[in-house]
Amino acid sequence: KNQVEQSPQSLIILEGKNCTLQCNYTVSPFSNLRWYKQDTGRGPVSLTIMTFSENTKSNGRYTATLDADTKQSSLHITASQLSDSASYICVVSSGRSYIPTFGRGTSLIVHP
Amino acid sequence: DVKVTQSSRYLVKRTGEKVFLECVQDMDHENMFWYRQDPGLGLRLIYFSYDVKMKEKGDIPEGYSVSREKKERFSLILESASTNQTSMYLCASTPDRAPPNYGYTFGSGTRLTVV
């Protein structure tokens, strides 16, 4: 069964600090992995997408990595800001279905 | 940009009421989806549709139905609302035969409370 596991479930950091969120998956065959940011009370918005051949992709202060061999991805946030407080969801798509598998998300709180 | 619009941000309904959640997308996408999102459980697929008047059950269809009379509109119906259907409901769409790196576009969500 396809699964996506995210850790930690929640994280609290101080403004200006860096953090890293983890995503492990067992989706097969792998097509792509996407990180979404979801602000409280809003729908998820895509941050990055990575395909099999990519191992790093950046979007401003967000950097995603992918290790397709170990089936792991990470999302690194640099110099965190209060606006980074949100839920971050890892979503993995299979080549067999247009319905992806969602992780349960990591809730990040950035304190001043 | 693709826009997916959910008609209500917040709804409060009484137990037993029939509830309609509306979703409209403006980019001629074939595929539309309804998810519910609960703390600790993530997003769970209720129903999806890949064409007008077509529908498929997702992982948790019990207590819900859907309607897709027009391509741009996908409605989620709670036939008789219950308190365990209190949740955040998210609509999403994608085009048919999307390239592998084409993801979902989500609406802003409807926070439904059943009292």
Short mmCIF file of N, CA, C and O in Angstrom, two decimals, chain B residues 21-25 32-34 47-49 54-56 66-68 70-76 91-92:
data_model
loop_
_atom_site.label_atom_id
_atom_site.label_comp_id
_atom_site.label_asym_id
_atom_site.label_seq_id
_atom_site.Cartn_x
_atom_site.Cartn_y
_atom_site.Cartn_z
N LEU B 21 -22.09 21.70 -0.51
CA LEU B 21 -20.83 22.44 -0.63
C LEU B 21 -20.52 22.55 -2.12
O LEU B 21 -20.49 21.56 -2.83
N GLU B 22 -20.29 23.81 -2.56
CA GLU B 22 -20.10 24.05 -3.98
C GLU B 22 -18.65 24.38 -4.29
O GLU B 22 -17.97 25.06 -3.53
N CYS B 23 -18.21 23.90 -5.45
CA CYS B 23 -16.85 24.15 -5.91
C CYS B 23 -16.89 24.46 -7.40
O CYS B 23 -17.51 23.71 -8.18
N VAL B 24 -16.24 25.54 -7.80
CA VAL B 24 -16.19 25.94 -9.20
C VAL B 24 -14.74 26.21 -9.60
O VAL B 24 -14.02 26.88 -8.87
N GLN B 25 -14.35 25.66 -10.77
CA GLN B 25 -13.01 25.96 -11.28
C GLN B 25 -13.14 26.59 -12.66
O GLN B 25 -14.07 26.29 -13.41
N MET B 32 -11.98 16.65 -10.93
CA MET B 32 -12.26 17.41 -9.72
C MET B 32 -12.40 16.45 -8.56
O MET B 32 -12.82 15.31 -8.72
N PHE B 33 -12.05 16.96 -7.36
CA PHE B 33 -11.92 16.11 -6.18
C PHE B 33 -12.50 16.80 -4.95
O PHE B 33 -12.42 18.03 -4.83
N TRP B 34 -13.04 16.00 -4.05
CA TRP B 34 -13.42 16.49 -2.73
C TRP B 34 -12.67 15.70 -1.68
O TRP B 34 -12.68 14.46 -1.66
N TYR B 47 -14.82 11.83 -2.76
CA TYR B 47 -15.28 11.50 -4.11
C TYR B 47 -14.42 12.25 -5.12
O TYR B 47 -13.85 13.30 -4.79
N PHE B 48 -14.38 11.73 -6.32
CA PHE B 48 -13.78 12.49 -7.41
C PHE B 48 -14.57 12.26 -8.69
O PHE B 48 -15.39 11.33 -8.79
N SER B 49 -14.31 13.13 -9.64
CA SER B 49 -15.04 13.07 -10.91
C SER B 49 -14.05 13.36 -12.03
O SER B 49 -13.28 14.32 -11.94
N MET B 54 -19.91 12.03 -14.30
CA MET B 54 -19.17 10.85 -13.85
C MET B 54 -18.69 11.11 -12.43
O MET B 54 -18.32 12.23 -12.07
N LYS B 55 -18.69 10.04 -11.62
CA LYS B 55 -18.21 10.16 -10.26
C LYS B 55 -17.62 8.82 -9.82
O LYS B 55 -18.06 7.76 -10.28
N GLU B 56 -16.66 8.91 -8.93
CA GLU B 56 -16.02 7.72 -8.37
C GLU B 56 -15.88 7.90 -6.87
O GLU B 56 -15.54 9.00 -6.41
N VAL B 66 -22.25 13.27 -4.50
CA VAL B 66 -21.72 14.37 -5.29
C VAL B 66 -22.57 14.55 -6.55
O VAL B 66 -23.33 13.68 -6.95
N SER B 67 -22.38 15.72 -7.15
CA SER B 67 -23.07 16.04 -8.39
C SER B 67 -22.13 16.82 -9.28
O SER B 67 -21.48 17.77 -8.83
N ARG B 68 -22.09 16.42 -10.55
CA ARG B 68 -21.31 17.18 -11.53
C ARG B 68 -22.12 17.27 -12.81
O ARG B 68 -21.98 16.49 -13.72
N LYS B 70 -22.17 20.19 -14.65
CA LYS B 70 -21.38 21.00 -15.57
C LYS B 70 -19.90 20.77 -15.28
O LYS B 70 -19.52 20.46 -14.16
N LYS B 71 -19.10 20.95 -16.29
CA LYS B 71 -17.68 20.65 -16.17
C LYS B 71 -17.01 21.47 -15.08
O LYS B 71 -16.13 20.99 -14.37
N GLU B 72 -17.42 22.72 -14.93
CA GLU B 72 -16.71 23.60 -14.01
C GLU B 72 -17.18 23.47 -12.57
O GLU B 72 -16.55 24.03 -11.68
N ARG B 73 -18.25 22.74 -12.33
CA ARG B 73 -18.84 22.74 -10.98
C ARG B 73 -18.94 21.32 -10.43
O ARG B 73 -19.45 20.41 -11.10
N PHE B 74 -18.49 21.17 -9.20
CA PHE B 74 -18.54 19.87 -8.53
C PHE B 74 -19.07 20.10 -7.12
O PHE B 74 -18.46 20.83 -6.34
N SER B 75 -20.22 19.51 -6.84
CA SER B 75 -20.90 19.75 -5.57
C SER B 75 -20.79 18.53 -4.67
O SER B 75 -20.94 17.40 -5.12
N LEU B 76 -20.56 18.79 -3.41
CA LEU B 76 -20.55 17.73 -2.39
C LEU B 76 -21.81 17.89 -1.55
O LEU B 76 -22.14 18.99 -1.11
N CYS B 91 -11.73 21.28 -1.99
CA CYS B 91 -11.97 20.90 -3.37
C CYS B 91 -10.68 21.12 -4.15
O CYS B 91 -9.91 22.04 -3.85
N ALA B 92 -10.44 20.28 -5.16
CA ALA B 92 -9.24 20.43 -5.98
C ALA B 92 -9.56 20.03 -7.41
O ALA B 92 -10.54 19.32 -7.67
#
